[in-house]
PDB file of N, CA and C in Angstrom:
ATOM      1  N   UNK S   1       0.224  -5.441 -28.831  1.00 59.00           N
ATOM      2  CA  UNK S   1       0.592  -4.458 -27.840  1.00 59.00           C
ATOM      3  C   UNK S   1       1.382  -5.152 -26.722  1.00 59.00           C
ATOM      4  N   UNK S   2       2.720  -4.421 -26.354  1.00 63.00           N
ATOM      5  CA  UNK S   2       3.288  -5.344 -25.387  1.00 63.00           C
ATOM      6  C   UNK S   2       2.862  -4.622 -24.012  1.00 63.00           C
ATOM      7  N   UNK S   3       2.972  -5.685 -22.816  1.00 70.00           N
ATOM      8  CA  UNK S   3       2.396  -5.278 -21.898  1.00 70.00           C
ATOM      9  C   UNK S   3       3.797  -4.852 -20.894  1.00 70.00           C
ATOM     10  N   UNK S   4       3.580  -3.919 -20.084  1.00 68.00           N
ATOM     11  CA  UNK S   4       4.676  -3.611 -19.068  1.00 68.00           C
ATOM     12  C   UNK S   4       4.643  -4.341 -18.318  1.00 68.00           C
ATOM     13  N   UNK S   5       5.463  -4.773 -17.140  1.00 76.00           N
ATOM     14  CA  UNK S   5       5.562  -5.403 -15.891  1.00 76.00           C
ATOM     15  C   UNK S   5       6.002  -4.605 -14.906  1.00 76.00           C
ATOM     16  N   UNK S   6       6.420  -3.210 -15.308  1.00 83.00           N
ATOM     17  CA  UNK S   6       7.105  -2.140 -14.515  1.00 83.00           C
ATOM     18  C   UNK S   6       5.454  -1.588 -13.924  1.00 83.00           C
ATOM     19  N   UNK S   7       5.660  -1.479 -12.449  1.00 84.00           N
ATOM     20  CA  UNK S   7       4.770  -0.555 -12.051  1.00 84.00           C
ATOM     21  C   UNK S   7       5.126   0.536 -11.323  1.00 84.00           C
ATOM     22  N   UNK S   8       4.419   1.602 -10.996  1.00 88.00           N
ATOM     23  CA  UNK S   8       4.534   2.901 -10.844  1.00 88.00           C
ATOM     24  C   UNK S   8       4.847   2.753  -8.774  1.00 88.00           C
ATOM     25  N   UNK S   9       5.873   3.349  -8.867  1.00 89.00           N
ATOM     26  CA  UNK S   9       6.770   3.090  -6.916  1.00 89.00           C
ATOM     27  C   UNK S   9       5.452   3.489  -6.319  1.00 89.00           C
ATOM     28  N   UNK S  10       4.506   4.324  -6.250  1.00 91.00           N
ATOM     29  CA  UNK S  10       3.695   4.056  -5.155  1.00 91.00           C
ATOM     30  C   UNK S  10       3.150   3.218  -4.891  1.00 91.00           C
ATOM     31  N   UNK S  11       2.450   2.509  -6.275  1.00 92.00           N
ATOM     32  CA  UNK S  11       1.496   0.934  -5.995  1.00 92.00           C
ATOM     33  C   UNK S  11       2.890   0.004  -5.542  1.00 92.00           C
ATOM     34  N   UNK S  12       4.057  -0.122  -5.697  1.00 93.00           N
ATOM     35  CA  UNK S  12       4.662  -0.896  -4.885  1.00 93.00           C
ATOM     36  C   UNK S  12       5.114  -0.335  -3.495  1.00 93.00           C
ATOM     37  N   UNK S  13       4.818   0.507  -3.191  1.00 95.00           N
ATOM     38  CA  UNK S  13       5.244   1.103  -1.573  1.00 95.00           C
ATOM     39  C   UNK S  13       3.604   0.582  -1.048  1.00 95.00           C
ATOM     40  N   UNK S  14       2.435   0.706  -1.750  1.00 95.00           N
ATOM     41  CA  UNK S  14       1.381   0.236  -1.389  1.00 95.00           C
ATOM     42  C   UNK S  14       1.094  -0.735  -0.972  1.00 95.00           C
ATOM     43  N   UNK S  15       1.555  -1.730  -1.682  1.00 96.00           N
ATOM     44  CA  UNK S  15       1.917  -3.324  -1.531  1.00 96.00           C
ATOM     45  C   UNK S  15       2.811  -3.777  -0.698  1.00 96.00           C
ATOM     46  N   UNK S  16       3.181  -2.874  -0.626  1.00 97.00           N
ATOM     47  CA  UNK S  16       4.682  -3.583   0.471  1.00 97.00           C
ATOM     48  C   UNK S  16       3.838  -3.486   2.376  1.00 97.00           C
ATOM     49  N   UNK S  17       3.230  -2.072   1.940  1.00 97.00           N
ATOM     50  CA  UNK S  17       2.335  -1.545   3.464  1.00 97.00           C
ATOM     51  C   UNK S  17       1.407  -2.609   3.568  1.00 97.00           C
ATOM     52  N   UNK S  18       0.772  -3.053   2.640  1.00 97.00           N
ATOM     53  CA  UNK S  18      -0.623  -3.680   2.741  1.00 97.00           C
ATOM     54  C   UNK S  18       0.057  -5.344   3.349  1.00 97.00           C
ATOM     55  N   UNK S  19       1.190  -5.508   2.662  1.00 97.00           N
ATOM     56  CA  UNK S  19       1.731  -7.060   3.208  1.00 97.00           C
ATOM     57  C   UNK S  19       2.196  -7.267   4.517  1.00 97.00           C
ATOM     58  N   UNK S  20       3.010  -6.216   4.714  1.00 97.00           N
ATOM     59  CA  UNK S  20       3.772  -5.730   6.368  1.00 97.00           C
ATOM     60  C   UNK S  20       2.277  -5.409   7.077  1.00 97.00           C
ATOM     61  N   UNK S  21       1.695  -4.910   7.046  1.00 97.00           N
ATOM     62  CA  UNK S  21       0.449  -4.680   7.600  1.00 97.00           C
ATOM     63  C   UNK S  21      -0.181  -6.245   7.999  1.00 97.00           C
ATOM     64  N   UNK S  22      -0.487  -7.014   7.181  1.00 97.00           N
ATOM     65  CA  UNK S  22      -1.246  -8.800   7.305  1.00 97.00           C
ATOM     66  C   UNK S  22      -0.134  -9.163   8.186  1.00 97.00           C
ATOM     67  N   UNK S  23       1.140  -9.145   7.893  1.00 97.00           N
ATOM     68  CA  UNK S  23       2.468  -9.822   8.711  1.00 97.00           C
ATOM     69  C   UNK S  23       2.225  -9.623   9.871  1.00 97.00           C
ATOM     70  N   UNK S  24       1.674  -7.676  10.132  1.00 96.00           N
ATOM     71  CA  UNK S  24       2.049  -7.960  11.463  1.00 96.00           C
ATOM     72  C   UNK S  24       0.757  -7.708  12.193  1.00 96.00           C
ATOM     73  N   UNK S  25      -0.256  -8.746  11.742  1.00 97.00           N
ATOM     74  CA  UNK S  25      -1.758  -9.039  12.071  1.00 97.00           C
ATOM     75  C   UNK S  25      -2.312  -7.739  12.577  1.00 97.00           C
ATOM     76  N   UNK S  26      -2.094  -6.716  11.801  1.00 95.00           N
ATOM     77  CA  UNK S  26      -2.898  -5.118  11.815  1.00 95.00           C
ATOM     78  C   UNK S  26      -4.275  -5.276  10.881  1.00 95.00           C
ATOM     79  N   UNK S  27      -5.183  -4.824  11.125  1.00 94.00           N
ATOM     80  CA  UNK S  27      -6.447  -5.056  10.602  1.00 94.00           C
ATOM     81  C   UNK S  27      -6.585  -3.886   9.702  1.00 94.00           C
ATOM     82  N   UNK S  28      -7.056  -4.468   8.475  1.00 94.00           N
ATOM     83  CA  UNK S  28      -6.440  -4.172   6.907  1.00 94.00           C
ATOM     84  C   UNK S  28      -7.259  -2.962   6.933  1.00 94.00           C
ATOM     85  N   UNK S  29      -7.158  -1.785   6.942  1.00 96.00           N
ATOM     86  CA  UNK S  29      -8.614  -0.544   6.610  1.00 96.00           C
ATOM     87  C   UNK S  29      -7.674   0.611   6.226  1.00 96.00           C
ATOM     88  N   UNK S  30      -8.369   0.994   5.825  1.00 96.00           N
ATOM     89  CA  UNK S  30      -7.786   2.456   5.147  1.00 96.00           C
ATOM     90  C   UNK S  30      -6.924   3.147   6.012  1.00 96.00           C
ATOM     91  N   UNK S  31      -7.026   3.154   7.120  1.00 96.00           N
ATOM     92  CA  UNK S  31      -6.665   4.428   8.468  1.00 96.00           C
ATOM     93  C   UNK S  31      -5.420   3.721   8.715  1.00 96.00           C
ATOM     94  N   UNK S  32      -5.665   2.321   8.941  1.00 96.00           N
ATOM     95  CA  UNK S  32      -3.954   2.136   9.026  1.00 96.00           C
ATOM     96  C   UNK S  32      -2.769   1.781   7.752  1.00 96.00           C
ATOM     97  N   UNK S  33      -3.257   1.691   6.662  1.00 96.00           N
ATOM     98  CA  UNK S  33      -2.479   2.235   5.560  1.00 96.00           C
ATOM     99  C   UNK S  33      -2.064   3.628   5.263  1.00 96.00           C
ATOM    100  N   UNK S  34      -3.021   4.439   5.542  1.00 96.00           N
ATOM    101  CA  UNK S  34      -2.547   6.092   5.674  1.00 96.00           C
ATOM    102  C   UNK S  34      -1.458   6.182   6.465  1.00 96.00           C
ATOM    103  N   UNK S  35      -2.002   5.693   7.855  1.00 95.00           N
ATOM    104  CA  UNK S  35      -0.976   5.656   8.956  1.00 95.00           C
ATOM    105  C   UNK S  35       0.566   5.367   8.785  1.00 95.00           C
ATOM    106  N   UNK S  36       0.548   3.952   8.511  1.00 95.00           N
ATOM    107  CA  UNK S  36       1.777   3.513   8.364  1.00 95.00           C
ATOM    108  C   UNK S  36       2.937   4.352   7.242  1.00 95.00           C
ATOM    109  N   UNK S  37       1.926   5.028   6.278  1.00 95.00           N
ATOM    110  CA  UNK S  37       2.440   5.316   4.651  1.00 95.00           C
ATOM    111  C   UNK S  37       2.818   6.864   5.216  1.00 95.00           C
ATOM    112  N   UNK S  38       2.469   7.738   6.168  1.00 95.00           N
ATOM    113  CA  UNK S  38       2.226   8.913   6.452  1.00 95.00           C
ATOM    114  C   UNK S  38       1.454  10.096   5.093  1.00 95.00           C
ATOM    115  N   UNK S  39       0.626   9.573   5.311  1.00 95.00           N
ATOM    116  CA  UNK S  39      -0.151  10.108   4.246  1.00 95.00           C
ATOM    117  C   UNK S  39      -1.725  10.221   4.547  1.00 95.00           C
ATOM    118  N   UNK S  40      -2.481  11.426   3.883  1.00 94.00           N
ATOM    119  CA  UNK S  40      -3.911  11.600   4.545  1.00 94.00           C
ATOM    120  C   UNK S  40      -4.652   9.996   4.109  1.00 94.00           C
ATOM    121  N   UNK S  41      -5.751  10.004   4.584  1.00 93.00           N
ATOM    122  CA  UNK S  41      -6.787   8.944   4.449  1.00 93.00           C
ATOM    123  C   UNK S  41      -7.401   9.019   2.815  1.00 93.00           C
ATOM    124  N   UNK S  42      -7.465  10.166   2.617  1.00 93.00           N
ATOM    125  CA  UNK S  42      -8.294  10.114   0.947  1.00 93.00           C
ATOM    126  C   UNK S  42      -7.255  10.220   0.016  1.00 93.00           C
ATOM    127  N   UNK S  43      -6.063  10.059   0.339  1.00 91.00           N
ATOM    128  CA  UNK S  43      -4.675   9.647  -0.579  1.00 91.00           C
ATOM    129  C   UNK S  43      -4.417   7.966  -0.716  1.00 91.00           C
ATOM    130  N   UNK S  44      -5.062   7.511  -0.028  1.00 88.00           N
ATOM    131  CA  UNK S  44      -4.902   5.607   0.232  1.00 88.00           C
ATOM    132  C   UNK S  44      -6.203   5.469  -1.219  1.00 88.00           C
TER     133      UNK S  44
END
């Protein structure tokens, strides 16, 4: 079975928030990933 390396644009818009987030020493929690992403809290 071959494996993909393509992943689906939200887990990389996810990743990108969660890194910019550590960069810019924001403390990692759900509320400010919603925040930043504009998106509810039980969508993170």
């Amino acid at each position: 079975m071959q494996q993909s390396t393509e992943h689906h644009p939200a887990f990389e818009e996810y990743c990108e928030c969660i890194f910019e987030l550590e960069e810019d020493h924001v403390e990692l929690i759900q509320a400010r990933i919603a925040e930043r992403l504009k998106v509810s809290r039980a969508s993170v």
